[in-house]
Amino acid sequence: VFMEAECYEAKLDAGEGNILYVGRLIPAKRPQLLIRGFQQVLSQLEPKTCLEIVGDGPELVLCRQLVKELGLEARVDFHGHVNDISSLRDIYSRCLFSVSAGYVGLSVIQSLGFGVPVLIADDEVHSPEIEACKSGKNCIFFEARNEIALGDGIINFFEKKQLWLSRRPELSLFIRENYTVEKQYFRSEALIDKQMKYIPLYGPLPVSVPGCVDGWFEMHNKFGVLPMDEILQPAIDYSRNGFPVSEVIAYEMESNYKNLVEIPGFAETY
């Protein structure tokens, strides 16, 4: 998510404190729930407080329609897909906290990297990044799929605004020490042996968690019953024969075409 030099806490501008969503606009992320939860507590927020939505996806049209139906056009800003670090830092600097109304993904690492805490649904099938989320320290959990509980979480953040602002350096430091590209990369002895100074942003090397494949074989040695070539055969078949591309993968490939097309073999394969 970050090169280490890019991971510095965002400075909240005086008098500002918006609410932020960053991620794909898909049903599993529940962006419409967030909009409804925001609307529930709007009267209790400062008149200038806005919900900022960064991302694109199949729910975008429905989200825009919902914002219009609820009369929130002046309080909800749609930024579309943003991947420039400087632009993201500017957006995070306007926001007191971010929200994951559905499952947690990589965006939670990004948010904490900027020193911005997260409001998170408690009962979702979260991605592994949920391990970085410590209740009461860098996030608040709310009852999943409950817009009233989400609204209560929003109010909770604003009631403790100064506390969360004071924790920004601590939150950002936690990510720099544990989750930047460099920290993840240098845990892989195989890559260190290649004398690389940092992990590439694109290509085959950053695809998997360092040590992941070795971890499979370690688990297989301890607990496995089937032969490894039989276990891996479905993945091998997909690699050789292709597979249906999901909307998320198709979107990311198209968005990063200019970077990916230079990778040897990528254009020929995909």
mmCIF file of C-alpha atoms in Angstrom:
data_model
loop_
_atom_site.group_PDB
_atom_site.id
_atom_site.type_symbol
_atom_site.label_atom_id
_atom_site.label_comp_id
_atom_site.label_asym_id
_atom_site.label_seq_id
_atom_site.Cartn_x
_atom_site.Cartn_y
_atom_site.Cartn_z
ATOM 1 C CA VAL A 1 0.000 0.000 0.000
ATOM 2 C CA PHE A 2 2.808 2.438 0.844
ATOM 3 C CA MET A 3 6.441 2.954 0.160
ATOM 4 C CA GLU A 4 7.830 3.983 3.559
ATOM 5 C CA ALA A 5 8.617 7.544 2.433
ATOM 6 C CA GLU A 6 4.961 8.015 1.447
ATOM 7 C CA CYS A 7 3.525 6.955 4.789
ATOM 8 C CA TYR A 8 3.181 10.068 6.921
ATOM 9 C CA GLU A 9 0.188 11.086 8.953
ATOM 10 C CA ALA A 10 -2.232 13.448 7.263
ATOM 11 C CA LYS A 11 -2.678 16.756 9.089
ATOM 12 C CA LEU A 12 -6.326 17.559 9.718
ATOM 13 C CA ASP A 13 -6.941 21.152 8.738
ATOM 14 C CA ALA A 14 -8.326 23.405 11.443
ATOM 15 C CA GLY A 15 -12.103 23.315 11.623
ATOM 16 C CA GLU A 16 -12.416 20.349 9.283
ATOM 17 C CA GLY A 17 -13.500 16.808 10.047
ATOM 18 C CA ASN A 18 -15.169 15.000 7.194
ATOM 19 C CA ILE A 19 -15.985 11.291 6.920
ATOM 20 C CA LEU A 20 -14.240 9.177 4.301
ATOM 21 C CA TYR A 21 -14.930 6.023 2.304
ATOM 22 C CA VAL A 22 -12.167 4.603 0.095
ATOM 23 C CA GLY A 23 -12.719 1.445 -1.918
ATOM 24 C CA ARG A 24 -14.629 -0.307 -4.648
ATOM 25 C CA LEU A 25 -18.325 0.564 -4.788
ATOM 26 C CA ILE A 26 -19.686 -2.967 -4.674
ATOM 27 C CA PRO A 27 -22.504 -4.554 -2.600
ATOM 28 C CA ALA A 28 -20.100 -6.388 -0.262
ATOM 29 C CA LYS A 29 -18.574 -3.045 0.768
ATOM 30 C CA ARG A 30 -22.065 -1.682 1.648
ATOM 31 C CA PRO A 31 -21.562 1.937 0.529
ATOM 32 C CA GLN A 32 -25.331 2.545 0.541
ATOM 33 C CA LEU A 33 -25.465 1.536 4.209
ATOM 34 C CA LEU A 34 -22.824 4.174 4.909
ATOM 35 C CA ILE A 35 -24.821 6.857 3.103
ATOM 36 C CA ARG A 36 -27.950 5.967 5.076
ATOM 37 C CA GLY A 37 -26.039 5.900 8.362
ATOM 38 C CA PHE A 38 -24.572 9.315 7.565
ATOM 39 C CA GLN A 39 -28.045 10.670 6.815
ATOM 40 C CA GLN A 40 -29.323 9.291 10.159
ATOM 41 C CA VAL A 41 -27.026 11.557 12.185
ATOM 42 C CA LEU A 42 -26.677 14.509 9.832
ATOM 43 C CA SER A 43 -28.568 16.868 12.139
ATOM 44 C CA GLN A 44 -26.054 16.155 14.928
ATOM 45 C CA LEU A 45 -22.997 17.024 12.822
ATOM 46 C CA GLU A 46 -21.405 20.350 12.030
ATOM 47 C CA PRO A 47 -23.044 22.052 8.996
ATOM 48 C CA LYS A 48 -19.856 21.740 6.938
ATOM 49 C CA THR A 49 -19.222 18.062 7.695
ATOM 50 C CA CYS A 50 -19.329 16.012 4.485
ATOM 51 C CA LEU A 51 -19.044 12.385 3.453
ATOM 52 C CA GLU A 52 -16.279 11.951 0.876
ATOM 53 C CA ILE A 53 -16.389 8.839 -1.331
ATOM 54 C CA VAL A 54 -13.288 7.727 -3.207
ATOM 55 C CA GLY A 55 -13.762 4.827 -5.586
ATOM 56 C CA ASP A 56 -15.676 3.486 -8.534
ATOM 57 C CA GLY A 57 -17.721 0.401 -9.286
ATOM 58 C CA PRO A 58 -21.147 -1.013 -10.121
ATOM 59 C CA GLU A 59 -22.808 0.617 -7.081
ATOM 60 C CA LEU A 60 -21.801 4.145 -8.125
ATOM 61 C CA VAL A 61 -25.038 4.931 -9.972
ATOM 62 C CA LEU A 62 -27.150 3.536 -7.114
ATOM 63 C CA CYS A 63 -25.163 5.540 -4.570
ATOM 64 C CA ARG A 64 -25.634 8.746 -6.556
ATOM 65 C CA GLN A 65 -29.352 8.033 -6.826
ATOM 66 C CA LEU A 66 -29.609 7.414 -3.076
ATOM 67 C CA VAL A 67 -27.756 10.648 -2.301
ATOM 68 C CA LYS A 68 -30.217 12.520 -4.513
ATOM 69 C CA GLU A 69 -33.265 10.817 -2.965
ATOM 70 C CA LEU A 70 -32.066 11.715 0.540
ATOM 71 C CA GLY A 71 -31.272 15.304 -0.438
ATOM 72 C CA LEU A 72 -27.577 14.938 0.390
ATOM 73 C CA GLU A 73 -26.058 16.387 -2.792
ATOM 74 C CA ALA A 74 -24.415 19.232 -0.844
ATOM 75 C CA ARG A 75 -23.017 16.892 1.823
ATOM 76 C CA VAL A 76 -21.667 13.921 -0.181
ATOM 77 C CA ASP A 77 -18.715 14.284 -2.581
ATOM 78 C CA PHE A 78 -17.855 11.597 -5.150
ATOM 79 C CA HIS A 79 -14.188 11.698 -6.196
ATOM 80 C CA GLY A 80 -14.068 8.619 -8.416
ATOM 81 C CA HIS A 81 -10.965 6.411 -8.518
ATOM 82 C CA VAL A 82 -7.895 8.125 -7.002
ATOM 83 C CA ASN A 83 -4.503 6.394 -6.793
ATOM 84 C CA ASP A 84 -2.115 9.341 -6.561
ATOM 85 C CA ILE A 85 -0.578 9.420 -3.074
ATOM 86 C CA SER A 86 -0.462 13.224 -2.852
ATOM 87 C CA SER A 87 -4.118 13.526 -3.840
ATOM 88 C CA LEU A 88 -5.095 10.849 -1.338
ATOM 89 C CA ARG A 89 -3.151 12.606 1.406
ATOM 90 C CA ASP A 90 -5.061 15.809 0.689
ATOM 91 C CA ILE A 91 -8.367 13.947 0.967
ATOM 92 C CA TYR A 92 -7.390 12.167 4.181
ATOM 93 C CA SER A 93 -6.295 15.538 5.598
ATOM 94 C CA ARG A 94 -9.889 16.724 5.405
ATOM 95 C CA CYS A 95 -11.277 13.689 7.219
ATOM 96 C CA LEU A 96 -11.413 12.744 10.884
ATOM 97 C CA PHE A 97 -11.911 9.030 10.177
ATOM 98 C CA SER A 98 -12.710 6.571 7.404
ATOM 99 C CA VAL A 99 -15.466 3.946 7.314
ATOM 100 C CA SER A 100 -15.592 0.308 6.279
ATOM 101 C CA ALA A 101 -19.310 -0.442 6.258
ATOM 102 C CA GLY A 102 -18.733 -3.852 4.676
ATOM 103 C CA TYR A 103 -15.689 -6.092 4.746
ATOM 104 C CA VAL A 104 -12.260 -4.625 5.521
ATOM 105 C CA GLY A 105 -9.659 -4.641 2.741
ATOM 106 C CA LEU A 106 -6.341 -2.975 1.949
ATOM 107 C CA SER A 107 -7.820 0.495 2.336
ATOM 108 C CA VAL A 108 -7.728 0.091 6.119
ATOM 109 C CA ILE A 109 -3.906 -0.124 5.975
ATOM 110 C CA GLN A 110 -3.870 2.965 3.794
ATOM 111 C CA SER A 111 -6.106 4.878 6.192
ATOM 112 C CA LEU A 112 -4.050 3.960 9.255
ATOM 113 C CA GLY A 113 -0.875 4.768 7.310
ATOM 114 C CA PHE A 114 -2.140 8.326 7.029
ATOM 115 C CA GLY A 115 -2.910 8.266 10.760
ATOM 116 C CA VAL A 116 -6.667 8.194 10.132
ATOM 117 C CA PRO A 117 -8.663 5.760 12.338
ATOM 118 C CA VAL A 118 -11.435 3.568 10.953
ATOM 119 C CA LEU A 119 -15.066 2.803 11.790
ATOM 120 C CA ILE A 120 -15.575 -0.906 11.003
ATOM 121 C CA ALA A 121 -18.508 -3.314 10.751
ATOM 122 C CA ASP A 122 -17.956 -6.058 13.327
ATOM 123 C CA ASP A 123 -19.484 -9.136 11.683
ATOM 124 C CA GLU A 124 -18.247 -9.328 8.095
ATOM 125 C CA VAL A 125 -15.975 -11.720 6.210
ATOM 126 C CA HIS A 126 -12.990 -9.407 6.485
ATOM 127 C CA SER A 127 -9.740 -9.669 4.545
ATOM 128 C CA PRO A 128 -6.530 -10.491 6.476
ATOM 129 C CA GLU A 129 -5.829 -6.766 6.939
ATOM 130 C CA ILE A 130 -8.314 -6.855 9.832
ATOM 131 C CA GLU A 131 -5.389 -8.043 11.996
ATOM 132 C CA ALA A 132 -4.087 -4.465 12.030
ATOM 133 C CA CYS A 133 -7.321 -3.141 13.561
ATOM 134 C CA LYS A 134 -7.255 -2.768 17.349
ATOM 135 C CA SER A 135 -10.587 -1.765 18.857
ATOM 136 C CA GLY A 136 -10.422 1.486 20.781
ATOM 137 C CA LYS A 137 -6.820 2.097 19.679
ATOM 138 C CA ASN A 138 -7.018 2.681 15.932
ATOM 139 C CA CYS A 139 -10.638 1.809 15.162
ATOM 140 C CA ILE A 140 -14.173 1.521 16.478
ATOM 141 C CA PHE A 141 -16.411 -1.425 15.624
ATOM 142 C CA PHE A 142 -20.164 -1.118 15.056
ATOM 143 C CA GLU A 143 -22.918 -3.719 14.627
ATOM 144 C CA ALA A 144 -22.769 -4.871 11.008
ATOM 145 C CA ARG A 145 -25.638 -4.120 8.611
ATOM 146 C CA ASN A 146 -27.184 -1.706 11.125
ATOM 147 C CA GLU A 147 -27.365 1.887 9.911
ATOM 148 C CA ILE A 148 -28.386 3.175 13.354
ATOM 149 C CA ALA A 149 -25.325 1.533 14.936
ATOM 150 C CA LEU A 150 -23.187 2.970 12.144
ATOM 151 C CA GLY A 151 -24.577 6.422 12.886
ATOM 152 C CA ASP A 152 -23.797 5.972 16.584
ATOM 153 C CA GLY A 153 -20.232 5.100 15.616
ATOM 154 C CA ILE A 154 -19.959 8.301 13.607
ATOM 155 C CA ILE A 155 -21.096 10.372 16.583
ATOM 156 C CA ASN A 156 -18.665 8.497 18.845
ATOM 157 C CA PHE A 157 -15.739 9.604 16.690
ATOM 158 C CA PHE A 158 -16.766 13.248 16.728
ATOM 159 C CA GLU A 159 -17.327 13.202 20.488
ATOM 160 C CA LYS A 160 -13.692 12.076 20.902
ATOM 161 C CA LYS A 161 -12.276 14.170 18.071
ATOM 162 C CA GLN A 162 -9.263 15.546 19.946
ATOM 163 C CA LEU A 163 -8.291 12.098 21.218
ATOM 164 C CA TRP A 164 -8.237 10.647 17.701
ATOM 165 C CA LEU A 165 -6.327 13.624 16.343
ATOM 166 C CA SER A 166 -3.685 13.199 19.033
ATOM 167 C CA ARG A 167 -3.217 9.562 18.006
ATOM 168 C CA ARG A 168 -2.457 10.243 14.336
ATOM 169 C CA PRO A 169 1.359 10.049 14.654
ATOM 170 C CA GLU A 170 1.027 6.807 16.640
ATOM 171 C CA LEU A 171 -1.309 5.204 14.073
ATOM 172 C CA SER A 172 0.911 6.147 11.162
ATOM 173 C CA LEU A 173 4.041 4.923 12.939
ATOM 174 C CA PHE A 174 2.409 1.532 13.576
ATOM 175 C CA ILE A 175 1.877 1.056 9.835
ATOM 176 C CA ARG A 176 5.384 2.275 8.938
ATOM 177 C CA GLU A 177 6.870 -0.232 11.332
ATOM 178 C CA ASN A 178 4.759 -3.180 10.260
ATOM 179 C CA TYR A 179 2.920 -2.843 6.946
ATOM 180 C CA THR A 180 4.853 -0.755 4.438
ATOM 181 C CA VAL A 181 6.136 -2.364 1.264
ATOM 182 C CA GLU A 182 9.683 -2.333 2.617
ATOM 183 C CA LYS A 183 8.770 -4.025 5.900
ATOM 184 C CA GLN A 184 6.818 -6.758 4.144
ATOM 185 C CA TYR A 185 9.497 -7.175 1.531
ATOM 186 C CA PHE A 186 12.500 -7.528 3.788
ATOM 187 C CA ARG A 187 10.833 -10.367 5.659
ATOM 188 C CA SER A 188 11.431 -12.495 2.591
ATOM 189 C CA GLU A 189 14.954 -13.958 2.749
ATOM 190 C CA ALA A 190 14.673 -15.166 -0.833
ATOM 191 C CA LEU A 191 14.241 -11.617 -2.097
ATOM 192 C CA ILE A 192 16.985 -10.281 0.137
ATOM 193 C CA ASP A 193 19.301 -12.865 -1.415
ATOM 194 C CA LYS A 194 18.641 -11.189 -4.767
ATOM 195 C CA GLN A 195 20.087 -7.973 -3.252
ATOM 196 C CA MET A 196 17.026 -5.892 -4.103
ATOM 197 C CA LYS A 197 16.682 -2.664 -2.129
ATOM 198 C CA TYR A 198 12.881 -2.496 -2.338
ATOM 199 C CA ILE A 199 9.995 -4.563 -3.596
ATOM 200 C CA PRO A 200 8.796 -3.699 -7.130
ATOM 201 C CA LEU A 201 5.386 -2.050 -7.364
ATOM 202 C CA TYR A 202 4.387 -4.155 -10.398
ATOM 203 C CA GLY A 203 5.150 -7.567 -11.835
ATOM 204 C CA PRO A 204 5.211 -11.079 -10.359
ATOM 205 C CA LEU A 205 7.324 -10.408 -7.249
ATOM 206 C CA PRO A 206 4.822 -8.331 -5.187
ATOM 207 C CA VAL A 207 1.816 -10.567 -5.970
ATOM 208 C CA SER A 208 1.945 -12.780 -2.883
ATOM 209 C CA VAL A 209 2.787 -12.341 0.789
ATOM 210 C CA PRO A 210 6.500 -13.084 1.317
ATOM 211 C CA GLY A 211 6.911 -16.650 2.533
ATOM 212 C CA CYS A 212 3.392 -17.652 1.494
ATOM 213 C CA VAL A 213 4.390 -20.564 -0.767
ATOM 214 C CA ASP A 214 6.917 -21.813 1.756
ATOM 215 C CA GLY A 215 4.152 -21.611 4.356
ATOM 216 C CA TRP A 216 1.946 -23.883 2.244
ATOM 217 C CA PHE A 217 4.662 -26.535 2.143
ATOM 218 C CA GLU A 218 5.385 -26.200 5.866
ATOM 219 C CA MET A 219 1.685 -26.761 6.648
ATOM 220 C CA HIS A 220 1.563 -29.646 4.182
ATOM 221 C CA ASN A 221 4.552 -31.313 5.841
ATOM 222 C CA LYS A 222 2.801 -31.138 9.226
ATOM 223 C CA PHE A 223 -0.833 -31.717 8.337
ATOM 224 C CA GLY A 224 -1.101 -32.702 4.656
ATOM 225 C CA VAL A 225 -2.521 -35.990 3.403
ATOM 226 C CA LEU A 226 -2.938 -35.545 -0.364
ATOM 227 C CA PRO A 227 0.163 -35.181 -2.539
ATOM 228 C CA MET A 228 1.131 -31.577 -3.236
ATOM 229 C CA ASP A 229 0.912 -31.917 -7.014
ATOM 230 C CA GLU A 230 -2.716 -33.035 -6.647
ATOM 231 C CA ILE A 231 -3.525 -30.140 -4.303
ATOM 232 C CA LEU A 232 -2.008 -27.582 -6.682
ATOM 233 C CA GLN A 233 -3.395 -29.100 -9.890
ATOM 234 C CA PRO A 234 -6.546 -26.881 -10.033
ATOM 235 C CA ALA A 235 -4.360 -23.763 -9.748
ATOM 236 C CA ILE A 236 -2.025 -25.128 -12.397
ATOM 237 C CA ASP A 237 -4.991 -25.751 -14.703
ATOM 238 C CA TYR A 238 -6.209 -22.170 -14.250
ATOM 239 C CA SER A 239 -2.708 -20.860 -14.926
ATOM 240 C CA ARG A 240 -2.375 -22.847 -18.137
ATOM 241 C CA ASN A 241 -5.930 -22.690 -19.459
ATOM 242 C CA GLY A 242 -7.246 -19.391 -18.125
ATOM 243 C CA PHE A 243 -10.106 -18.493 -15.807
ATOM 244 C CA PRO A 244 -13.160 -16.174 -15.727
ATOM 245 C CA VAL A 245 -11.900 -12.704 -14.806
ATOM 246 C CA SER A 246 -13.851 -11.082 -11.982
ATOM 247 C CA GLU A 247 -15.031 -7.478 -12.283
ATOM 248 C CA VAL A 248 -12.517 -6.310 -9.661
ATOM 249 C CA ILE A 249 -9.526 -7.867 -11.451
ATOM 250 C CA ALA A 250 -10.736 -6.566 -14.829
ATOM 251 C CA TYR A 251 -11.117 -3.074 -13.366
ATOM 252 C CA GLU A 252 -7.636 -3.088 -11.804
ATOM 253 C CA MET A 253 -6.031 -4.359 -15.013
ATOM 254 C CA GLU A 254 -7.674 -1.636 -17.059
ATOM 255 C CA SER A 255 -6.811 1.072 -14.507
ATOM 256 C CA ASN A 256 -3.143 0.023 -14.424
ATOM 257 C CA TYR A 257 -2.746 -0.842 -18.099
ATOM 258 C CA LYS A 258 0.094 1.592 -18.776
ATOM 259 C CA ASN A 259 2.168 0.106 -15.943
ATOM 260 C CA LEU A 260 1.311 -3.542 -16.531
ATOM 261 C CA VAL A 261 1.818 -3.613 -20.297
ATOM 262 C CA GLU A 262 5.580 -3.124 -19.832
ATOM 263 C CA ILE A 263 5.914 -6.307 -17.771
ATOM 264 C CA PRO A 264 7.398 -9.095 -19.928
ATOM 265 C CA GLY A 265 4.715 -11.601 -20.887
ATOM 266 C CA PHE A 266 1.802 -9.693 -19.389
ATOM 267 C CA ALA A 267 0.231 -8.395 -22.607
ATOM 268 C CA GLU A 268 0.742 -11.747 -24.328
ATOM 269 C CA THR A 269 -0.954 -13.617 -21.463
ATOM 270 C CA TYR A 270 -3.812 -11.237 -20.598
#
